[in-house]
CSV table of C-alpha atoms in Angstrom, one decimal:
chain,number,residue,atom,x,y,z
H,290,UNK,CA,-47.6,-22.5,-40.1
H,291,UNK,CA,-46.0,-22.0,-43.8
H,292,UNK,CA,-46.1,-25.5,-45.6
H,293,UNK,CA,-42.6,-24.7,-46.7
H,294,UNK,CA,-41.9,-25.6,-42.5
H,295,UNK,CA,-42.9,-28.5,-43.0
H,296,UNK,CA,-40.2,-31.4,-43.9
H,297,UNK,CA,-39.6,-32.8,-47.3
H,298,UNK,CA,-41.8,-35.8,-47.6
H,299,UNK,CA,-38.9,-37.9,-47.9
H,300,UNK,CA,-38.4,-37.4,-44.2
H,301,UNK,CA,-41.3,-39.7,-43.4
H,302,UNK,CA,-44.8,-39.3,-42.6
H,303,UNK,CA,-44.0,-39.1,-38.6
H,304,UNK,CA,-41.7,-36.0,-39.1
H,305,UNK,CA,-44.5,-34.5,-41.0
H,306,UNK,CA,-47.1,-35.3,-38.3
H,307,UNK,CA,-45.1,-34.1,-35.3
H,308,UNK,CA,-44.4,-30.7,-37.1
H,309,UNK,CA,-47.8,-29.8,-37.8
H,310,UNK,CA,-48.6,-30.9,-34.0
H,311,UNK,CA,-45.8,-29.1,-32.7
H,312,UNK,CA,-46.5,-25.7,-34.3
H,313,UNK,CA,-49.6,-25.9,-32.3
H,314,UNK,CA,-51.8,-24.0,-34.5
H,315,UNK,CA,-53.7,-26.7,-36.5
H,316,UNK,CA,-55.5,-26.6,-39.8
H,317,UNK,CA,-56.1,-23.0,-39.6
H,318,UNK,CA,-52.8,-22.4,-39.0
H,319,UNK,CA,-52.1,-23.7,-42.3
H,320,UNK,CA,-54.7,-21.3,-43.8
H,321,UNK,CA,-53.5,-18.3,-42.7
H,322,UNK,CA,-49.6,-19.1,-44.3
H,323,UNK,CA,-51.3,-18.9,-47.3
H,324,UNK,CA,-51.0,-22.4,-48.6
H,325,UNK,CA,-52.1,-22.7,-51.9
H,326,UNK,CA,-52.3,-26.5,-51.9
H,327,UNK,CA,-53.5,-29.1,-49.5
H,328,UNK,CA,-50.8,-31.0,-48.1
H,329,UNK,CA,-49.2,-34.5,-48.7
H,330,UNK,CA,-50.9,-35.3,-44.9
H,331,UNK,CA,-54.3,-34.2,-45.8
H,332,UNK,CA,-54.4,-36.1,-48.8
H,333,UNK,CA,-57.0,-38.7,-49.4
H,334,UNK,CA,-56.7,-41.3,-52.5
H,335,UNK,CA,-59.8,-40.5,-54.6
H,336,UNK,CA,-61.8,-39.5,-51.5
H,337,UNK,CA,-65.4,-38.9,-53.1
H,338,UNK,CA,-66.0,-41.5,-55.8
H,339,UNK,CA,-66.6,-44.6,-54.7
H,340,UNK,CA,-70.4,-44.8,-54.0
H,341,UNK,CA,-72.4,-42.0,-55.9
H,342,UNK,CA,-74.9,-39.0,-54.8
H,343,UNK,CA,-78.4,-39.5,-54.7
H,344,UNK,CA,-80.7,-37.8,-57.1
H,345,UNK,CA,-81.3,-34.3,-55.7
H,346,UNK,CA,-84.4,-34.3,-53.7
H,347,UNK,CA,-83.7,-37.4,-51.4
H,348,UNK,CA,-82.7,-36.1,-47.6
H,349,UNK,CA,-83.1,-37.7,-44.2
H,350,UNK,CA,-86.5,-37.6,-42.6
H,351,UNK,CA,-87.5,-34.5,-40.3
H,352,UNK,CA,-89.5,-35.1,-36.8
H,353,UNK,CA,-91.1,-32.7,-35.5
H,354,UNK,CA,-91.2,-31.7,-31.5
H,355,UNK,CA,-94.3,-30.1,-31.2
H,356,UNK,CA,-96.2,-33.3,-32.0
H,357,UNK,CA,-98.3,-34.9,-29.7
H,358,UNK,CA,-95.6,-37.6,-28.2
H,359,UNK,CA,-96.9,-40.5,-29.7
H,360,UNK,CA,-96.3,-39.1,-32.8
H,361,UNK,CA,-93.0,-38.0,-32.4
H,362,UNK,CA,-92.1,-41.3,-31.1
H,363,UNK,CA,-93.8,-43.2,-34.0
H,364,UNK,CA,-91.7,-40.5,-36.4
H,365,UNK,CA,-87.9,-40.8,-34.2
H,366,UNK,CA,-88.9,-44.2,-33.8
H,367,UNK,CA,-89.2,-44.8,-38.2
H,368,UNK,CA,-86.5,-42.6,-38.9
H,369,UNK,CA,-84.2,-44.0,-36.5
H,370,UNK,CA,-85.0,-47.9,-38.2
H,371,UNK,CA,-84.5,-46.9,-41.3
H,372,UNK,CA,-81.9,-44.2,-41.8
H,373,UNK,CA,-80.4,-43.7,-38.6
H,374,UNK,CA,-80.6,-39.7,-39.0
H,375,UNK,CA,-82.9,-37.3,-38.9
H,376,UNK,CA,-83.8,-33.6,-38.8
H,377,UNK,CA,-85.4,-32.3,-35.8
H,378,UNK,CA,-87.2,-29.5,-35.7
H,379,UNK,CA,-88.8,-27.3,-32.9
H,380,UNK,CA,-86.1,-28.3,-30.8
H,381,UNK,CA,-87.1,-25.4,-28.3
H,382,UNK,CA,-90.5,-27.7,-27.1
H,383,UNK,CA,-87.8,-29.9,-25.2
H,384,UNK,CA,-87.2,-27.3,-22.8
H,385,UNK,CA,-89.5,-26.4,-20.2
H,386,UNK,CA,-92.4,-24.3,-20.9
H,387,UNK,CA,-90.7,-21.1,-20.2
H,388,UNK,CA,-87.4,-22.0,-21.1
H,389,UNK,CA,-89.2,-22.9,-24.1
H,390,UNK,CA,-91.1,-20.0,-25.2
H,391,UNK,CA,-87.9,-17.7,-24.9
H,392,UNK,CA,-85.7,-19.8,-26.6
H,393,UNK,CA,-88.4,-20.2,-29.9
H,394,UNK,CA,-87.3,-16.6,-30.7
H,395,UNK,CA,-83.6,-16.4,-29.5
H,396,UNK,CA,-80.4,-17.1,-31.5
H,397,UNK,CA,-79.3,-20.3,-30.1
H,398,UNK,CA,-77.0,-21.9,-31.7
H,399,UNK,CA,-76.6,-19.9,-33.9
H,400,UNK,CA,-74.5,-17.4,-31.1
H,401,UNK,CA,-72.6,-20.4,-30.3
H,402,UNK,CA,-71.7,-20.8,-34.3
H,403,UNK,CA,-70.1,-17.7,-33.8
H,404,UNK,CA,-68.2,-18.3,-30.6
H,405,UNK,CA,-66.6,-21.0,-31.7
H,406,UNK,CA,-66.0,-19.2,-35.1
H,407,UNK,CA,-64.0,-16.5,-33.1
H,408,UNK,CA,-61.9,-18.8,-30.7
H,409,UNK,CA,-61.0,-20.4,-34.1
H,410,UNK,CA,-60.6,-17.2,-36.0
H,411,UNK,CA,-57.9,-15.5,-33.1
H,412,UNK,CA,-54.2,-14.9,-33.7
H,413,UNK,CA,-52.3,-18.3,-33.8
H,414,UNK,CA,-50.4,-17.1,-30.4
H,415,UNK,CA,-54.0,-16.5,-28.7
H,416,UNK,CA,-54.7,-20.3,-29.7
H,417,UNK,CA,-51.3,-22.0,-29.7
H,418,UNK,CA,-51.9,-22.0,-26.1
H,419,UNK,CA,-54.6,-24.0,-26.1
H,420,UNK,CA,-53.3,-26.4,-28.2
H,421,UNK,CA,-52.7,-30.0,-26.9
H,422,UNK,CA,-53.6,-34.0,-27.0
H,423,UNK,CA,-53.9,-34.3,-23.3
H,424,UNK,CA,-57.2,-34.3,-21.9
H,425,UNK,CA,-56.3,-34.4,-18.5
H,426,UNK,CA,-58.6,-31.5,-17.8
H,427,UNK,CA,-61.7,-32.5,-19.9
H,428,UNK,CA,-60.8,-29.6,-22.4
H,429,UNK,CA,-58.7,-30.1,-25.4
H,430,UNK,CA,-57.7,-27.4,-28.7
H,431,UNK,CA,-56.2,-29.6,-31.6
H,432,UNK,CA,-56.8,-31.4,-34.9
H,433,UNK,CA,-58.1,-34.6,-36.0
H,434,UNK,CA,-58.2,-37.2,-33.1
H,435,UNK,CA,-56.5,-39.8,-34.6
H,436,UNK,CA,-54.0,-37.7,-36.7
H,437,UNK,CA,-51.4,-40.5,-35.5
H,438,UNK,CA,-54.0,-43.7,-36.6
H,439,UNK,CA,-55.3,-42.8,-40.0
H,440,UNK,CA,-54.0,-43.2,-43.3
H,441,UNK,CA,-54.4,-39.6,-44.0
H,442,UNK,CA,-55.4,-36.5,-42.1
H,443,UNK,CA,-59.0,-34.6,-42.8
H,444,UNK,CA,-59.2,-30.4,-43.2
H,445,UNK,CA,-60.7,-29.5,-39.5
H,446,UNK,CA,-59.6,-28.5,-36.3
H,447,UNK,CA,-61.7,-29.0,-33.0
H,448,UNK,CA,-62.2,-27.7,-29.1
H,449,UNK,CA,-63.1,-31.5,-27.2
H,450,UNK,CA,-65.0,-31.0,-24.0
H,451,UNK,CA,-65.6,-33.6,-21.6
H,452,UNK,CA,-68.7,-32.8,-20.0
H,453,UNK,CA,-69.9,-36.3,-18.1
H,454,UNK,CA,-69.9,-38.2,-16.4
H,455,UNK,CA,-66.9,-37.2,-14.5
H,456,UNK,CA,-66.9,-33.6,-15.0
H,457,UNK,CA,-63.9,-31.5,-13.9
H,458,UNK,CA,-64.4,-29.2,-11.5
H,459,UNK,CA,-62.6,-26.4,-12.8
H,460,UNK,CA,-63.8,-27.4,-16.9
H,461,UNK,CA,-65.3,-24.0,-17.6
H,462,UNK,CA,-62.2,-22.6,-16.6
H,463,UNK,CA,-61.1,-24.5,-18.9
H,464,UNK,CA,-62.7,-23.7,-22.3
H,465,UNK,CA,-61.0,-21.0,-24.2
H,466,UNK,CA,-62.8,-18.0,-22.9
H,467,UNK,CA,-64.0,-16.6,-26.4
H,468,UNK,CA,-66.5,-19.2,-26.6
H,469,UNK,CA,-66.9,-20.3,-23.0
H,470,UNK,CA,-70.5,-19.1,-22.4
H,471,UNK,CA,-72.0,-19.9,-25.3
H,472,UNK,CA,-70.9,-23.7,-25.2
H,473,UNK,CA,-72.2,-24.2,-22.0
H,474,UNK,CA,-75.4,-22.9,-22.8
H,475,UNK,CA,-76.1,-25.1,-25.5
H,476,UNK,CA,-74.9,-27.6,-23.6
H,477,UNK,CA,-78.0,-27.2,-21.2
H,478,UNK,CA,-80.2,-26.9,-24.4
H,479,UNK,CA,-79.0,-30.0,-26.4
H,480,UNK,CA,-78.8,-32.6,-23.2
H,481,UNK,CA,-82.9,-31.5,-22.6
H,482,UNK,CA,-83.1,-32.3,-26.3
H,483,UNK,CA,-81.2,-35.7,-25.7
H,484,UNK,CA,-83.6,-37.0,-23.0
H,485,UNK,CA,-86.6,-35.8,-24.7
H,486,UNK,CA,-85.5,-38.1,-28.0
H,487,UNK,CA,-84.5,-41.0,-25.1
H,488,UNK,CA,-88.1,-40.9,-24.0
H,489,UNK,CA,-89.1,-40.9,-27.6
H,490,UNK,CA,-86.5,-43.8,-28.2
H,491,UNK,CA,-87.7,-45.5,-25.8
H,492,UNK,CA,-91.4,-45.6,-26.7
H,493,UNK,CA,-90.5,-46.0,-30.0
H,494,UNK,CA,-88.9,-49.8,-28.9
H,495,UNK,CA,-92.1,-50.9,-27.0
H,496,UNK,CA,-90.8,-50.2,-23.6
H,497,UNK,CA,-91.7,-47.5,-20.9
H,498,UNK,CA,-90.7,-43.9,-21.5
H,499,UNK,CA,-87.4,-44.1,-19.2
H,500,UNK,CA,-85.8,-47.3,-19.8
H,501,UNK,CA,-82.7,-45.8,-21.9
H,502,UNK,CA,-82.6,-42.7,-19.8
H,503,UNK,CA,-82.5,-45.6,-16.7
H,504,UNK,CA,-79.6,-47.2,-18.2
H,505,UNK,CA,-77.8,-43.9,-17.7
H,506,UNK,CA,-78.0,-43.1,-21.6
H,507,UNK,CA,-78.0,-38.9,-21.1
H,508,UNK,CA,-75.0,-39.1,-18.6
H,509,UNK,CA,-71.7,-39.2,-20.7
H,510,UNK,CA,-71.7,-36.1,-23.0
H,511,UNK,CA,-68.7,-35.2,-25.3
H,512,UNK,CA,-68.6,-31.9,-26.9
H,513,UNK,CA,-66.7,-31.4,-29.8
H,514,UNK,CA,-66.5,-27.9,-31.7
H,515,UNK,CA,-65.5,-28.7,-35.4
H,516,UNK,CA,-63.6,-25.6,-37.2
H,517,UNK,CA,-63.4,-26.8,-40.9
H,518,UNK,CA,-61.2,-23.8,-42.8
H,519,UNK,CA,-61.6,-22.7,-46.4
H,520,UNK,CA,-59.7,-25.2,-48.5
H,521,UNK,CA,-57.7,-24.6,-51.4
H,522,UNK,CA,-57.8,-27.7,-53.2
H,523,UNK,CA,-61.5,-29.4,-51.8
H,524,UNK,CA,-61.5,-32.3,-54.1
H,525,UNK,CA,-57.9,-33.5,-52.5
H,526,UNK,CA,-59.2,-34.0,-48.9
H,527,UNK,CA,-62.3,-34.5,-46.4
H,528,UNK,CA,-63.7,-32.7,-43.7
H,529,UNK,CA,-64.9,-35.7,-41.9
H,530,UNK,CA,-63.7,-39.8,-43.0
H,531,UNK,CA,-66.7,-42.3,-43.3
H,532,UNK,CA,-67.6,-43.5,-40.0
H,533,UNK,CA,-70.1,-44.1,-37.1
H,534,UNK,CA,-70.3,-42.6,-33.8
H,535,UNK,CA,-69.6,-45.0,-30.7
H,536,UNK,CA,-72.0,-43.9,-28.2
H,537,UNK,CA,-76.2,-44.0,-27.9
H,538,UNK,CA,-77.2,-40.9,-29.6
H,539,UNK,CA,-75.5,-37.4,-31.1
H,540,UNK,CA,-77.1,-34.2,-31.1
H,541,UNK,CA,-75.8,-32.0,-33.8
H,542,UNK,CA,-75.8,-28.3,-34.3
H,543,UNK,CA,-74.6,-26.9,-37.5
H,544,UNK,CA,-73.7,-23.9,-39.7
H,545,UNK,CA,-75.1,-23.1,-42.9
H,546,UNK,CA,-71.9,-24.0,-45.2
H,547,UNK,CA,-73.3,-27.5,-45.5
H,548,UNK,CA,-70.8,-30.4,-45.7
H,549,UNK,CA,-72.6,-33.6,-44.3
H,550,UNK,CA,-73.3,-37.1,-46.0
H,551,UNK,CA,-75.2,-39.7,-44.9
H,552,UNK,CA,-74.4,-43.5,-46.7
H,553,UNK,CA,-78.7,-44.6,-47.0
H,554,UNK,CA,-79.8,-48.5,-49.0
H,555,UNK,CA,-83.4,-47.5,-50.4
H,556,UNK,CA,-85.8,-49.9,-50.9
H,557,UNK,CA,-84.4,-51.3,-54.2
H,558,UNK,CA,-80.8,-51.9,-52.0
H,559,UNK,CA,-79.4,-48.7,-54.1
H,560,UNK,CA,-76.5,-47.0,-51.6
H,561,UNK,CA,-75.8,-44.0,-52.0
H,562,UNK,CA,-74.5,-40.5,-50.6
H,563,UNK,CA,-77.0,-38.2,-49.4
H,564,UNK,CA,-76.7,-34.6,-48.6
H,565,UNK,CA,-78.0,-33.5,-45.3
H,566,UNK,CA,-78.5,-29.6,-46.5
H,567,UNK,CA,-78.6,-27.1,-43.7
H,568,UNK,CA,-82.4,-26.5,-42.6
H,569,UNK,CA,-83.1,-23.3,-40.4
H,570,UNK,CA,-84.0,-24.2,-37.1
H,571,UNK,CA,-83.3,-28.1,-36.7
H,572,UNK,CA,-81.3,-29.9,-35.3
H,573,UNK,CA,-79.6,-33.4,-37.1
H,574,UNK,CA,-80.3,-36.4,-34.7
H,575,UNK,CA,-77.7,-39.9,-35.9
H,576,UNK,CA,-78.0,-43.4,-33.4
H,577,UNK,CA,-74.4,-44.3,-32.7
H,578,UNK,CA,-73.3,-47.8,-32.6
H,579,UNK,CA,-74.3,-48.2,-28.5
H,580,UNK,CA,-77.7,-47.5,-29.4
H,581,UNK,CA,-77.8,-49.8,-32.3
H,582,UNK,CA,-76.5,-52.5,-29.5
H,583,UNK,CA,-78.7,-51.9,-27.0
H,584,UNK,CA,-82.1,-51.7,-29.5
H,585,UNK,CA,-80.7,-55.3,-31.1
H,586,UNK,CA,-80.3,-54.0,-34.5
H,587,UNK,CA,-84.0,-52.4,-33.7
H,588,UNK,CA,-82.2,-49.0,-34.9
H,589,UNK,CA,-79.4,-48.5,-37.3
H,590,UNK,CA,-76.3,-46.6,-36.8
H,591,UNK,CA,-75.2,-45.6,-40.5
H,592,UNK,CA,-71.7,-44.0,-42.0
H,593,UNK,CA,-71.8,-40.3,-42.7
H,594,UNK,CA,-69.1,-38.0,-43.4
H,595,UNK,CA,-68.4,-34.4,-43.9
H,596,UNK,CA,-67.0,-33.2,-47.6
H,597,UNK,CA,-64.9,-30.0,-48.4
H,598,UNK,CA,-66.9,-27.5,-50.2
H,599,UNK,CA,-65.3,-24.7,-52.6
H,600,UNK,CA,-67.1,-21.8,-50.3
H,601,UNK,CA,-64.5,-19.4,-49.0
H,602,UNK,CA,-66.3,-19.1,-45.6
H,603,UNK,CA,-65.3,-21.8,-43.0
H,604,UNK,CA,-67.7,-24.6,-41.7
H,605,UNK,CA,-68.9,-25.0,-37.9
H,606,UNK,CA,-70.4,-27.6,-36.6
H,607,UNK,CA,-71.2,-28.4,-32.6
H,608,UNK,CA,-72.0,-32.4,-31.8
H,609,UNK,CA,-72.6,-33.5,-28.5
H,610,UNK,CA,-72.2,-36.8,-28.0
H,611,UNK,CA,-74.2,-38.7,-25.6
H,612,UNK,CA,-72.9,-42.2,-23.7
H,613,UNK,CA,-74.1,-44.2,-20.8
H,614,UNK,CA,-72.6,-42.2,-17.7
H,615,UNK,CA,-72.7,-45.8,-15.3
H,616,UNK,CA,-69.0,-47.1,-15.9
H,617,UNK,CA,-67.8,-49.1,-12.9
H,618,UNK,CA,-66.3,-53.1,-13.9
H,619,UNK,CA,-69.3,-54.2,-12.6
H,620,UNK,CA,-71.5,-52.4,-15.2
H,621,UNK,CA,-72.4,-54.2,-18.1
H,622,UNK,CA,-74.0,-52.9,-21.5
H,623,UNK,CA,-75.5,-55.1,-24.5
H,624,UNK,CA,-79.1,-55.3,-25.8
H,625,UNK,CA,-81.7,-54.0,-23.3
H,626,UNK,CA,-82.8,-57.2,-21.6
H,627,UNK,CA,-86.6,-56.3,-22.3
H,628,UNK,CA,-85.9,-56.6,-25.9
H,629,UNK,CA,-84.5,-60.1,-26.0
H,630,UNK,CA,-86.2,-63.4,-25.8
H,631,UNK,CA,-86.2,-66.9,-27.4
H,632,UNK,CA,-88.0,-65.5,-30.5
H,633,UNK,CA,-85.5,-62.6,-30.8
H,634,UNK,CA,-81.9,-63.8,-29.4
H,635,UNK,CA,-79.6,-61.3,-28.5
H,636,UNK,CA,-77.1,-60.4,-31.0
H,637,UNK,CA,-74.3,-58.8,-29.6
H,638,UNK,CA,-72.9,-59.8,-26.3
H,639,UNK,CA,-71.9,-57.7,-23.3
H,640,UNK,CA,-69.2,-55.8,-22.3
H,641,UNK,CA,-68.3,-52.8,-19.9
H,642,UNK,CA,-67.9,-49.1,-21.2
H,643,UNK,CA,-64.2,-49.3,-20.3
H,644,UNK,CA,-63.9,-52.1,-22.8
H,645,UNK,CA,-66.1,-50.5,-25.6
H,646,UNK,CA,-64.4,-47.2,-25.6
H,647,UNK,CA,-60.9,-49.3,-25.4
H,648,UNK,CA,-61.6,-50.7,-28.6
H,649,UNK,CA,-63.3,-47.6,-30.0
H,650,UNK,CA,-60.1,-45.6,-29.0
H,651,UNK,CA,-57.7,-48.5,-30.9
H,652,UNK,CA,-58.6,-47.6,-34.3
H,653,UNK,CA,-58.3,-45.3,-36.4
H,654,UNK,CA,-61.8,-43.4,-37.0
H,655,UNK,CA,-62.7,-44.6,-40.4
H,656,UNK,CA,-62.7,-48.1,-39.3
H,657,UNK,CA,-65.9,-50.3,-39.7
H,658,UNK,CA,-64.9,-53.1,-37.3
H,659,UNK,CA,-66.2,-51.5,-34.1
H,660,UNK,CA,-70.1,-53.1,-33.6
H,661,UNK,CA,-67.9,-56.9,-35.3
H,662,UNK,CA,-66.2,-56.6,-32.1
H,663,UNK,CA,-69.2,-57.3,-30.2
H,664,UNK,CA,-71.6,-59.3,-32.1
H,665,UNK,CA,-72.0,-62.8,-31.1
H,666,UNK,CA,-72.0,-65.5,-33.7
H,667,UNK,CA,-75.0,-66.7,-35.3
């Protein structure tokens, strides 16, 4: 889509956003008319200098999967209390043992890096179809979730799949065949991950080995496929806005362009941004707010965002998001009910999944009101 499509500004900033929706061919699209400049839409107001970098050297903790579990669960456990990230490496030891020895020297997820690179990379007509808001069908092509909530739009394009708890029965059908195979097969290798860090969670609280995957923790799982294009004007606009994930725990996949920031207090109360740098091999592990509910503030979900870089290649990124899966009216969620006594009250209160993600789903994604919403008073 040429930016000279697009309608004066003066037109309003709802004309804007329904004609970039309505060519149907998103961020990319944009790239590929040659824009020179990022648009009015894309815009943030001094995006990046707020709160400062940390000194180089600082990064988020690594655990390592090949430990002996006690010791991964002491490490997931520390990391998850105090930084609410990590980097997790030998990924491959969560499979089973044969699953596992093959997938040590395969090129996972890498291959799906470059599946997802390809649906993105197709000619706008091969996409455009794809393209839609709807996710009636648990697949969805488009760009920026809450393009019609936020103050200003970020630089990325995504492929949303719904893959639990109520998976559609035709979804592979579903995903854009260029990356189709290679999606579902990390799917399989990221949810073993997932319940291997929920047993390690777990442990990591005090309580038995399957108490979050019990509570259904592994059984919701959102995919999404970030595409973030070269950008002309980086300093102008963000990949990702500040914010936490909603659910218990995201496994994230991603590319070597680099991109992601974690907000971290040291010791001495100092915030600051900290790059997570692309490490060969692992894996970046974040608690969403769910988790940080259900642990009663035993583990931290923590802002992070994802900043334009001046690198002509585009960035990829795979996150699967993992939720509780139980989600009748009659199916409650709040601090695990083993972790609250007289000693240690519960501090948020309970609510169903319908009414979490009905909140979640009310804002716009930079918000920082979402865990307020269900903290009881002290």
């Amino acid at each position: 889509m040429a930016s000279s499509s697009l309608p004066a500004p003066a037109a309003g900033r709802a004309e804007l956003l329904k004609a970039f929706d309505d060519a149907r061919t998103g961020v990319r699209g944009l790239v590929e008319s040659g824009v020179s400049s990022v648009p009015e839409l894309f815009r943030h107001a001094d995006p990046y200098a707020s709160i400062p970098l940390a000194p180089p050297g600082v990064s988020i903790p690594v655990v390592d999967l090949s430990l002996p579990p006690h010791l991964a669960a002491a490490a997931a456990a520390a990391a998850a209390r105090t930084w609410g990230f990590f980097h997790l490496v030998n990924h491959h030891h969560a499979l089973p043992a044969a699953a596992a020895a093959a997938a040590a020297a395969d090129d996972y997820p890498e291959r799906a890096f470059a599946a997802v690179r390809a649906f993105n990379e197709l000619p706008a007509r091969e996409r455009a179809p794809h393209f839609s808001r709807a996710v009636d069908g648990g697949v969805n092509y488009s760009s920026n979730v809450d393009l019609y909530n936020s103050p200003a739009a970020s630089w990325r394009d995504t492929i949303q799949i719904l893959l639990g708890p109520n998976r559609h029965p035709d979804l592979a059908d579903r995903i854009p065949a260029a990356c189709r195979a290679e999606v579902l097969e990390w799917e399989v290798r990221a949810t073993a991950v997932a319940r291997a860090l929920l047993r390690l969670l777990s442990q990591g609280l005090g309580l038995r080995p399957e108490a979050l995957e019990d509570a259904s923790c592994a059984d919701g799982k959102l995919m999404v496929c970030h595409y973030y294009p070269h950008c002309p004007e980086p300093e102008r606009t963000m990949g990702i806005v500040p914010h936490t994930d909603p659910g218990v725990l995201t496994v994230l996949a991603q590319d070597g362009v680099g991109g992601l920031q974690v907000k971290h207090q040291d010791e001495d109360g100092k915030i600051s941004w900290v790059d997570v740098k692309p490490v060969p091999g692992a894996l970046v592990i974040n608690v969403g707010d769910l988790l940080q509910i259900m642990s009663n503030d035993k583990y931290t979900s923590v802002e992070h965002r994802v900043v334009m870089n001046t690198r002509e290649e585009p960035r990829v990124s795979i996150g699967i998001f993992f939720s509780p899966g139980k989600r009748g009216d009659s199916v409650f969620y709040g601090p695990l009910p083993e972790l609250v006594s007289s000693e240690n009250p519960p501090k948020y209160r309970n609510f169903t999944m319908s009414e979490f993600y009905g909140t979640f789903f009310s804002r716009d994604l930079a918000s920082k009101a979402l865990l307020d919403n269900f903290k009881l008073s002290s």
